[in-house]
Structures are given as structure tokens and as C-alpha cells.
Amino acid sequence: MFETAGGLLSIDLSIIQANYRRLCDELNGKDCSVVVKADAYGLGLEPVSKTLWEAGARTFFVALPDEGVALRHILPDADIHILGGLFKGSADVYTTHNLVPVLNSLEQIQDWQNRARADIQVDTGMTRLGIAPKDIGQIPSGLDIDVLMSHFACADERDHPLSIQQIETFAQAVQQIEHKRASLCNSAGIFLGEQAHFDLGRPGCSLYGINPTPHTTNPMQNPVHLQGKVIQVHEIDTQQSVGYGATYKLHAGQKLATIAVGYADGYLRSLSSKATVYVGDQAARVIGRVSMDAIGIDVSGMKCEEGQYVDVIGPHNTPDDLAHWAGTIGYEILTSLGRRYKRVYKG
Ligand SMILES: *Cc1c(COP(=O)(O)O)cnc(C)c1O
């Protein structure tokens, strides 16, 4: 195949559907919404949200009103909610596009003036967005509340005392405020068990293959495959250094391949000399610094030729693996995936 991009990014939509069904199973009959903020975590709002709609998802969460407007054009009948709240002065945007704001403060409740149904977020311990439990009594009656929600701070850590406390605080709020659906669980929360589920799950990362249970085997599958193009192969005959800063020395007899993927593509610079790329089934270490448009990998003893592709992200080096090598989280790897790759959607 003749390709002129530095990387081929393939996203398997059937895996995203399978992950959705896996989460529905885990919720055991409770409803499951989906979070598609930040361009569906970097994987593409349009194909991903259409695929989730096809799989049966009806309630969609995004962060920003802009994202809600974009999603409204893609899914005219979806139930779309805006996690970031009611942006000051823009209530008309929500009304025009039938977007449900998550009201995060008493002031937002006032600004909404009962235009239509809205969500309410109670802050049970994340201290990011939401109404403090002590202010619940000040929520005016007569508000048509759809989703009453809150968000976990530490659900990905097993038996964290804050999670237990948040479940208790939220359960009290559920008693105090009239609402249609109660929702507490992000991906990791869904795996905390039934007492955390309430009426509606709200997963994001796990749909896209990130492990919601980092302390144990990933129950989700990875839909992302990123192949990088080999654009030069160097047979080393005398000792020499590799890349900016000359941080790594190659010895005579070693072989280096240059791959056309760099930090401008979201291949984080902190992966320098840390990550592994796969040439077929063989592991090849990234050596030297990641540059803007390229990385070097050690392919000594391997068959590796100009023009071929290597697995930059794949079954042996998942987004979670890259995150581990880079000192970050899989979310940041996915949402950093670059714009220069040729994108292919499968399934
Ligand atoms: C992003 C987000 C989610 C989804 O979280 P994941 O950890 O990706 O499953 C759910 N709820 C809120 C409020 C969020 O901001």
C-alpha cells in the first residue's frame, strides 16, 4: 500500500461496542450512558458516538457546550448533557440545541430559570465542580431535575476511604433531592460494585480500552492500533550517538531505524529512551530523545526495512503501557493522539 502519512492510526469500532456491552454487563441491568468529551478521548467524536448509538447508548455526556453542539449535528435524537455546567450568558445555546446542562452551583440554577429539565451535580469530595452538600437545602423546588450526579476522586484505587465516603454522601443527596436518575460512577466506579451504581453509569476511558481497574488485569479491550513508518535504517559501523542531546550511544554492529512519529503527533517526549515499539512480535526499544517528527528504535538483529510499519501502539504496547513509560495516564496518551496520522476506522 502506498501511504504518505508518518503513521496509520486504526481504531476498531467493534471493540468500542464490545467494551460498551461489557460495561452494561457490569452494571447488571442499570442504564449505561457514555462520555464522549474531548473528541471521544481523541478517537473521533463522529465515528465513536455513532457506533455507541448503534450499540444502544442514548445518554451522552460531553464537557463543553461547543462539544454538545457538534454532537447534536451528529446524533439528532441523542440525549446530550454538558458536564462543564451552564456557561454564563449562553443558556440560549443549550435551549436551541436541546443540551441539558449539569448545573454546578446555585447561581447556575438561578441563571437557568427553569427553562427545561437540567441535571444537578453535588460535590461529594472531588472539589472540582458541584453544589456543596450543605447547600442542598437551598436548591429551589420545582426544578425539573433529570440526572442527579456526583464524581469520584479515587475510584481507581482499591478500597479508598474517600470513595466509601462519597458513596454515603451521594446516597444522602439522592434522598434529599427529587430527580429522575442518579449517577455516580465513572469507569473505575462501575467496578467498585453495586453499592456505587445507583441508576446510571457514566464511563469514558474504559470504552476506549483504558484499564478501569489498574490494580488488576484490564477487563476492557484496546481498540487502538498505531503503526509508524520506517523512513530510514542505519547500520552502525563505528560508535556514534543518537538524536538531540546525543544522550544514547550506539556501538558497531547495532542497527537503528528512524520512525516518522514524534512529539508533534502526541508521542510524548517523556517516552525518550523509555518506550518499546514492536517490529512484528519483536520488541525494539526507543533510544535517544523523541524529536518533533521522529523517533529512533534499536532494531539490531531484526529484519527491518525502509517503508515498512512498526507497531507504535498495539497489543504489546497499549496506551496504558505508554502512559506507564511516560509517567502519565492512558487518558493523556489517547487525547494527545496527533492529527497527522492517517486514520482508519474498522468494524
Ligand atoms: C470524564 C468524566 C467521566 C468519565 O470518566 P472516566 O474515568 O473516563 O470513565 C465521568 N464523569 C465526569 C464528571 C467526568 O468528568
Short mmCIF file of C-alpha atoms and ligand atoms in Angstrom, two decimals:
data_model
loop_
_atom_site.label_atom_id
_atom_site.label_comp_id
_atom_site.label_asym_id
_atom_site.label_seq_id
_atom_site.Cartn_x
_atom_site.Cartn_y
_atom_site.Cartn_z
CA MET A 1 0.00 0.00 0.00
CA PHE A 2 1.27 3.45 -0.90
CA GLU A 3 0.93 5.77 2.09
CA THR A 4 2.33 9.23 2.64
CA ALA A 5 1.47 9.74 6.34
CA GLY A 6 4.03 9.01 9.05
CA GLY A 7 1.60 6.83 10.93
CA LEU A 8 -1.50 4.76 10.32
CA LEU A 9 -3.94 5.04 13.20
CA SER A 10 -6.58 2.37 13.13
CA ILE A 11 -9.50 2.40 15.56
CA ASP A 12 -11.64 -0.68 15.85
CA LEU A 13 -15.23 0.46 16.46
CA SER A 14 -16.44 -3.08 17.07
CA ILE A 15 -14.11 -3.21 20.09
CA ILE A 16 -15.61 0.03 21.43
CA GLN A 17 -19.05 -1.56 21.07
CA ALA A 18 -17.85 -4.69 22.84
CA ASN A 19 -16.44 -2.54 25.66
CA TYR A 20 -19.81 -0.77 25.96
CA ARG A 21 -21.58 -4.12 26.26
CA ARG A 22 -19.02 -5.28 28.83
CA LEU A 23 -19.80 -2.19 30.94
CA CYS A 24 -23.55 -2.78 30.58
CA ASP A 25 -23.00 -6.31 31.89
CA GLU A 26 -21.00 -4.98 34.82
CA LEU A 27 -23.87 -2.58 35.61
CA ASN A 28 -26.15 -5.59 35.66
CA GLY A 29 -29.37 -4.04 34.34
CA LYS A 30 -28.69 -0.43 35.35
CA ASP A 31 -28.54 2.01 32.44
CA CYS A 32 -25.20 3.00 30.93
CA SER A 33 -24.56 6.44 29.45
CA VAL A 34 -21.33 7.27 27.62
CA VAL A 35 -18.79 10.07 27.97
CA VAL A 36 -17.51 11.32 24.61
CA LYS A 37 -15.83 14.58 25.66
CA ALA A 38 -12.55 15.70 24.10
CA ASP A 39 -13.35 14.23 20.70
CA ALA A 40 -14.28 10.91 22.30
CA TYR A 41 -10.97 10.85 24.19
CA GLY A 42 -9.09 11.58 20.97
CA LEU A 43 -10.61 8.72 19.00
CA GLY A 44 -13.05 10.80 16.91
CA LEU A 45 -16.42 12.16 18.07
CA GLU A 46 -18.40 11.30 14.95
CA PRO A 47 -17.48 7.65 14.33
CA VAL A 48 -17.32 6.83 18.04
CA SER A 49 -20.63 8.42 19.03
CA LYS A 50 -22.43 6.87 16.04
CA THR A 51 -21.03 3.48 16.98
CA LEU A 52 -22.12 3.86 20.60
CA TRP A 53 -25.59 4.94 19.48
CA GLU A 54 -25.74 1.80 17.35
CA ALA A 55 -24.72 -0.25 20.39
CA GLY A 56 -27.71 1.16 22.27
CA ALA A 57 -26.34 4.18 24.15
CA ARG A 58 -28.86 7.04 24.34
CA THR A 59 -27.45 9.36 27.02
CA PHE A 60 -24.22 11.14 26.07
CA PHE A 61 -22.02 13.38 28.21
CA VAL A 62 -19.55 15.94 26.88
CA ALA A 63 -17.59 18.59 28.76
CA LEU A 64 -18.38 21.76 26.81
CA PRO A 65 -21.42 23.33 25.16
CA ASP A 66 -19.39 23.54 21.93
CA GLU A 67 -18.92 19.79 22.05
CA GLY A 68 -22.63 19.36 22.67
CA VAL A 69 -23.50 21.42 19.58
CA ALA A 70 -21.09 19.31 17.49
CA LEU A 71 -22.65 16.12 18.83
CA ARG A 72 -26.18 17.40 18.19
CA HIS A 73 -25.32 17.63 14.47
CA ILE A 74 -24.06 14.02 14.54
CA LEU A 75 -26.87 12.49 16.63
CA PRO A 76 -30.10 14.48 16.25
CA ASP A 77 -32.04 12.29 18.71
CA ALA A 78 -29.45 11.75 21.42
CA ASP A 79 -29.92 12.88 25.00
CA ILE A 80 -26.90 15.20 25.40
CA HIS A 81 -25.63 16.53 28.74
CA ILE A 82 -22.93 19.14 29.41
CA LEU A 83 -20.65 18.26 32.34
CA GLY A 84 -18.94 21.65 32.41
CA GLY A 85 -22.18 23.26 33.54
CA LEU A 86 -24.17 26.22 32.34
CA PHE A 87 -21.69 28.64 30.80
CA LYS A 88 -22.51 32.16 31.87
CA GLY A 89 -24.67 34.02 29.39
CA SER A 90 -25.08 31.08 27.00
CA ALA A 91 -28.33 29.45 28.15
CA ASP A 92 -29.82 30.03 24.69
CA VAL A 93 -27.22 27.74 23.12
CA TYR A 94 -28.39 24.91 25.37
CA THR A 95 -32.02 25.58 24.56
CA THR A 96 -31.51 25.92 20.82
CA HIS A 97 -29.61 22.63 20.56
CA ASN A 98 -31.53 20.77 23.25
CA LEU A 99 -28.50 20.33 25.52
CA VAL A 100 -29.00 19.52 29.19
CA PRO A 101 -26.68 21.48 31.49
CA VAL A 102 -25.25 19.89 34.61
CA LEU A 103 -25.97 22.77 36.99
CA ASN A 104 -22.97 23.01 39.28
CA SER A 105 -23.87 25.95 41.51
CA LEU A 106 -26.86 27.75 42.97
CA GLU A 107 -26.02 30.64 40.68
CA GLN A 108 -26.27 28.38 37.62
CA ILE A 109 -29.63 27.11 38.87
CA GLN A 110 -30.81 30.70 39.07
CA ASP A 111 -29.44 31.52 35.59
CA TRP A 112 -31.25 28.51 34.12
CA GLN A 113 -34.59 29.88 35.37
CA ASN A 114 -36.37 26.56 34.87
CA ARG A 115 -36.07 26.71 31.08
CA ALA A 116 -36.34 22.91 30.85
CA ARG A 117 -35.03 19.83 32.61
CA ALA A 118 -31.50 20.08 33.93
CA ASP A 119 -29.01 17.95 35.86
CA ILE A 120 -27.58 18.78 39.26
CA GLN A 121 -24.10 17.89 40.39
CA VAL A 122 -23.39 17.55 44.07
CA ASP A 123 -19.76 17.79 45.14
CA THR A 124 -19.17 14.77 47.36
CA GLY A 125 -15.40 15.11 47.64
CA MET A 126 -13.81 15.78 44.27
CA THR A 127 -13.85 19.56 44.87
CA ARG A 128 -13.90 20.45 41.22
CA LEU A 129 -17.50 21.09 40.23
CA GLY A 130 -20.81 20.81 42.00
CA ILE A 131 -23.00 22.11 44.81
CA ALA A 132 -21.74 21.55 48.35
CA PRO A 133 -23.86 19.08 50.35
CA LYS A 134 -24.50 21.80 52.95
CA ASP A 135 -26.20 23.94 50.27
CA ILE A 136 -28.61 21.25 49.07
CA GLY A 137 -31.41 22.79 51.14
CA GLN A 138 -31.13 25.97 49.07
CA ILE A 139 -31.95 24.27 45.79
CA PRO A 140 -35.32 25.75 44.79
CA SER A 141 -38.18 23.31 44.48
CA GLY A 142 -39.99 22.95 41.19
CA LEU A 143 -36.79 22.39 39.21
CA ASP A 144 -37.18 19.53 36.73
CA ILE A 145 -34.09 17.50 37.62
CA ASP A 146 -33.13 14.67 35.32
CA VAL A 147 -29.71 13.33 36.37
CA LEU A 148 -28.56 13.94 39.92
CA MET A 149 -24.86 13.25 39.77
CA SER A 150 -21.51 13.37 41.52
CA HIS A 151 -17.99 12.30 40.57
CA PHE A 152 -15.44 10.02 42.26
CA ALA A 153 -11.96 11.31 43.01
CA CYS A 154 -10.19 8.00 43.72
CA ALA A 155 -12.33 5.19 42.29
CA ASP A 156 -9.31 3.67 40.53
CA GLU A 157 -7.67 2.91 43.90
CA ARG A 158 -8.97 -0.17 45.59
CA ASP A 159 -10.90 0.38 48.87
CA HIS A 160 -10.05 4.07 49.04
CA PRO A 161 -11.79 5.58 52.13
CA LEU A 162 -12.80 8.67 50.13
CA SER A 163 -14.80 6.50 47.70
CA ILE A 164 -16.74 4.92 50.55
CA GLN A 165 -17.42 8.36 51.99
CA GLN A 166 -18.50 9.73 48.59
CA ILE A 167 -20.99 6.88 48.12
CA GLU A 168 -22.50 7.67 51.53
CA THR A 169 -22.69 11.42 50.90
CA PHE A 170 -24.25 10.83 47.49
CA ALA A 171 -26.79 8.36 48.87
CA GLN A 172 -27.94 11.09 51.27
CA ALA A 173 -28.25 13.64 48.45
CA VAL A 174 -30.32 11.13 46.49
CA GLN A 175 -32.77 11.05 49.43
CA GLN A 176 -32.90 14.84 49.72
CA ILE A 177 -33.31 15.97 46.10
CA GLU A 178 -36.09 14.91 43.79
CA HIS A 179 -34.69 13.64 40.49
CA LYS A 180 -35.21 11.07 37.74
CA ARG A 181 -31.84 9.31 37.56
CA ALA A 182 -28.91 9.19 39.98
CA SER A 183 -25.40 8.76 38.58
CA LEU A 184 -22.09 8.48 40.41
CA CYS A 185 -19.87 6.04 38.51
CA ASN A 186 -17.11 6.83 36.07
CA SER A 187 -15.37 3.79 34.57
CA ALA A 188 -13.46 2.84 37.70
CA GLY A 189 -16.55 3.41 39.87
CA ILE A 190 -18.50 0.83 37.88
CA PHE A 191 -16.01 -1.78 39.10
CA LEU A 192 -16.48 -0.82 42.76
CA GLY A 193 -19.63 -2.92 42.88
CA GLU A 194 -23.37 -2.47 43.08
CA GLN A 195 -23.50 -0.05 46.01
CA ALA A 196 -21.83 2.55 43.75
CA HIS A 197 -24.07 2.04 40.71
CA PHE A 198 -27.28 3.94 41.52
CA ASP A 199 -29.34 4.35 38.28
CA LEU A 200 -26.90 5.31 35.57
CA GLY A 201 -23.23 4.54 34.81
CA ARG A 202 -21.13 7.27 33.20
CA PRO A 203 -18.00 5.64 31.75
CA GLY A 204 -15.47 7.25 29.44
CA CYS A 205 -11.94 5.82 29.38
CA SER A 206 -12.94 2.16 29.65
CA LEU A 207 -14.94 2.40 26.41
CA TYR A 208 -11.67 3.29 24.75
CA GLY A 209 -9.68 0.46 26.32
CA ILE A 210 -8.06 2.17 29.32
CA ASN A 211 -7.92 -0.13 32.34
CA PRO A 212 -10.55 0.99 34.90
CA THR A 213 -9.03 -1.40 37.47
CA PRO A 214 -5.30 -0.55 37.38
CA HIS A 215 -4.54 -2.89 40.30
CA THR A 216 -5.60 -5.93 38.26
CA THR A 217 -5.99 -7.29 34.72
CA ASN A 218 -7.75 -4.99 32.27
CA PRO A 219 -11.34 -6.16 31.67
CA MET A 220 -11.53 -3.96 28.56
CA GLN A 221 -10.04 -4.42 25.10
CA ASN A 222 -7.80 -1.92 23.32
CA PRO A 223 -9.32 -0.56 20.08
CA VAL A 224 -6.23 1.49 19.11
CA HIS A 225 -3.54 0.34 16.71
CA LEU A 226 -0.90 2.85 15.63
CA GLN A 227 1.67 1.87 13.06
CA GLY A 228 4.68 4.09 12.41
CA LYS A 229 6.53 4.18 9.12
CA VAL A 230 10.24 3.29 8.96
CA ILE A 231 11.82 6.12 6.97
CA GLN A 232 15.49 5.17 7.32
CA VAL A 233 17.59 2.28 8.60
CA HIS A 234 21.15 2.83 9.83
CA GLU A 235 23.72 0.03 10.08
CA ILE A 236 26.22 1.26 12.66
CA ASP A 237 29.92 0.56 11.98
CA THR A 238 31.61 2.85 14.48
CA GLN A 239 30.32 4.07 17.83
CA GLN A 240 28.02 7.07 17.48
CA SER A 241 25.30 8.87 19.37
CA VAL A 242 21.61 9.06 18.53
CA GLY A 243 19.39 12.14 18.33
CA TYR A 244 19.24 15.52 20.07
CA GLY A 245 21.46 15.88 23.09
CA ALA A 246 23.44 12.82 21.99
CA THR A 247 22.01 11.05 25.02
CA TYR A 248 22.45 7.50 23.77
CA LYS A 249 25.47 5.72 22.24
CA LEU A 250 25.17 3.02 19.61
CA HIS A 251 28.02 0.56 19.06
CA ALA A 252 29.43 -1.02 15.94
CA GLY A 253 27.14 -3.82 14.75
CA GLN A 254 23.94 -2.27 16.06
CA LYS A 255 21.12 -1.22 13.78
CA LEU A 256 18.83 1.77 14.19
CA ALA A 257 15.54 2.51 12.46
CA THR A 258 14.05 6.00 12.27
CA ILE A 259 10.24 6.08 12.56
CA ALA A 260 8.13 9.01 11.30
CA VAL A 261 6.24 9.61 14.58
CA GLY A 262 7.27 12.29 17.06
CA TYR A 263 6.06 14.53 19.83
CA ALA A 264 4.14 16.68 17.35
CA ASP A 265 1.99 13.56 16.91
CA GLY A 266 1.42 13.18 20.63
CA TYR A 267 4.22 10.66 21.07
CA LEU A 268 5.28 12.27 24.32
CA ARG A 269 8.87 13.44 24.69
CA SER A 270 8.96 11.81 28.12
CA LEU A 271 8.94 8.45 26.28
CA SER A 272 12.56 9.14 25.25
CA SER A 273 14.67 6.01 25.89
CA LYS A 274 11.71 4.52 27.83
CA ALA A 275 9.17 3.08 25.40
CA THR A 276 9.09 -0.06 23.29
CA VAL A 277 7.92 -0.38 19.70
CA TYR A 278 7.17 -3.74 18.08
CA VAL A 279 8.61 -4.92 14.79
CA GLY A 280 6.22 -7.78 14.20
CA ASP A 281 6.47 -9.63 17.50
CA GLN A 282 9.95 -8.37 18.33
CA ALA A 283 10.41 -5.62 20.91
CA ALA A 284 12.53 -2.68 19.78
CA ARG A 285 13.45 -0.04 22.34
CA VAL A 286 13.05 3.66 21.66
CA ILE A 287 16.55 5.05 22.05
CA GLY A 288 17.60 8.67 22.41
CA ARG A 289 15.23 11.58 22.54
CA VAL A 290 11.86 11.73 20.85
CA SER A 291 12.01 14.57 18.33
CA MET A 292 9.17 16.51 16.74
CA ASP A 293 8.70 14.23 13.76
CA ALA A 294 10.71 11.10 14.54
CA ILE A 295 11.95 8.50 16.99
CA GLY A 296 14.85 6.08 16.77
CA ILE A 297 14.44 2.42 17.67
CA ASP A 298 17.05 -0.27 18.17
CA VAL A 299 16.42 -2.98 15.57
CA SER A 300 19.74 -4.80 15.95
CA GLY A 301 19.41 -8.35 14.65
CA MET A 302 15.91 -7.76 13.28
CA LYS A 303 14.59 -7.65 9.77
CA CYS A 304 13.58 -4.03 9.33
CA GLU A 305 13.43 -2.10 6.09
CA GLU A 306 12.66 1.38 4.91
CA GLY A 307 8.94 1.72 4.11
CA GLN A 308 7.68 -0.95 6.47
CA TYR A 309 5.48 -0.28 9.51
CA VAL A 310 6.15 -0.98 13.15
CA ASP A 311 3.62 -1.09 16.00
CA VAL A 312 3.89 2.12 17.99
CA ILE A 313 0.67 1.29 19.85
CA GLY A 314 -0.74 -2.21 19.65
CA PRO A 315 -1.43 -5.37 21.59
CA HIS A 316 2.03 -5.43 23.26
CA ASN A 317 2.28 -1.68 23.87
CA THR A 318 -1.13 -0.36 24.82
CA PRO A 319 -1.96 3.27 25.67
CA ASP A 320 -1.72 2.26 29.34
CA ASP A 321 1.79 0.86 28.73
CA LEU A 322 2.89 4.08 27.03
CA ALA A 323 1.41 6.04 29.91
CA HIS A 324 3.36 3.95 32.39
CA TRP A 325 6.62 4.54 30.49
CA ALA A 326 5.92 8.26 30.16
CA GLY A 327 4.84 8.78 33.77
CA THR A 328 1.29 9.75 32.90
CA ILE A 329 -2.14 8.14 32.44
CA GLY A 330 -3.68 6.42 29.40
CA TYR A 331 -6.21 9.25 29.08
CA GLU A 332 -3.40 11.66 28.21
CA ILE A 333 -1.92 9.28 25.64
CA LEU A 334 -5.29 8.94 23.86
CA THR A 335 -6.26 12.61 23.99
CA SER A 336 -2.80 13.52 22.64
CA LEU A 337 -3.05 11.30 19.54
CA GLY A 338 -1.98 13.53 16.68
CA ARG A 339 -3.71 14.98 13.68
CA ARG A 340 -1.10 13.89 11.12
CA TYR A 341 -1.83 10.19 11.23
CA LYS A 342 -3.88 8.62 8.52
CA ARG A 343 -6.97 7.47 10.41
CA VAL A 344 -8.78 4.30 9.54
CA TYR A 345 -11.96 3.09 11.26
CA LYS A 346 -12.63 -0.64 11.33
CA GLY A 347 -15.76 -2.56 12.23
C1 LIG B 1 -14.64 12.44 32.35
C2 LIG B 1 -15.73 12.19 33.29
C3 LIG B 1 -16.32 10.92 33.38
C4 LIG B 1 -15.72 9.70 32.70
O1 LIG B 1 -14.61 9.28 33.48
P1 LIG B 1 -13.72 8.02 33.07
O2 LIG B 1 -12.75 7.90 34.19
O3 LIG B 1 -13.05 8.38 31.79
O4 LIG B 1 -14.62 6.87 32.94
C5 LIG B 1 -17.45 10.77 34.16
N1 LIG B 1 -17.96 11.82 34.85
C6 LIG B 1 -17.40 13.06 34.82
C7 LIG B 1 -17.99 14.15 35.61
C8 LIG B 1 -16.26 13.27 34.05
O5 LIG B 1 -15.69 14.48 34.05
#
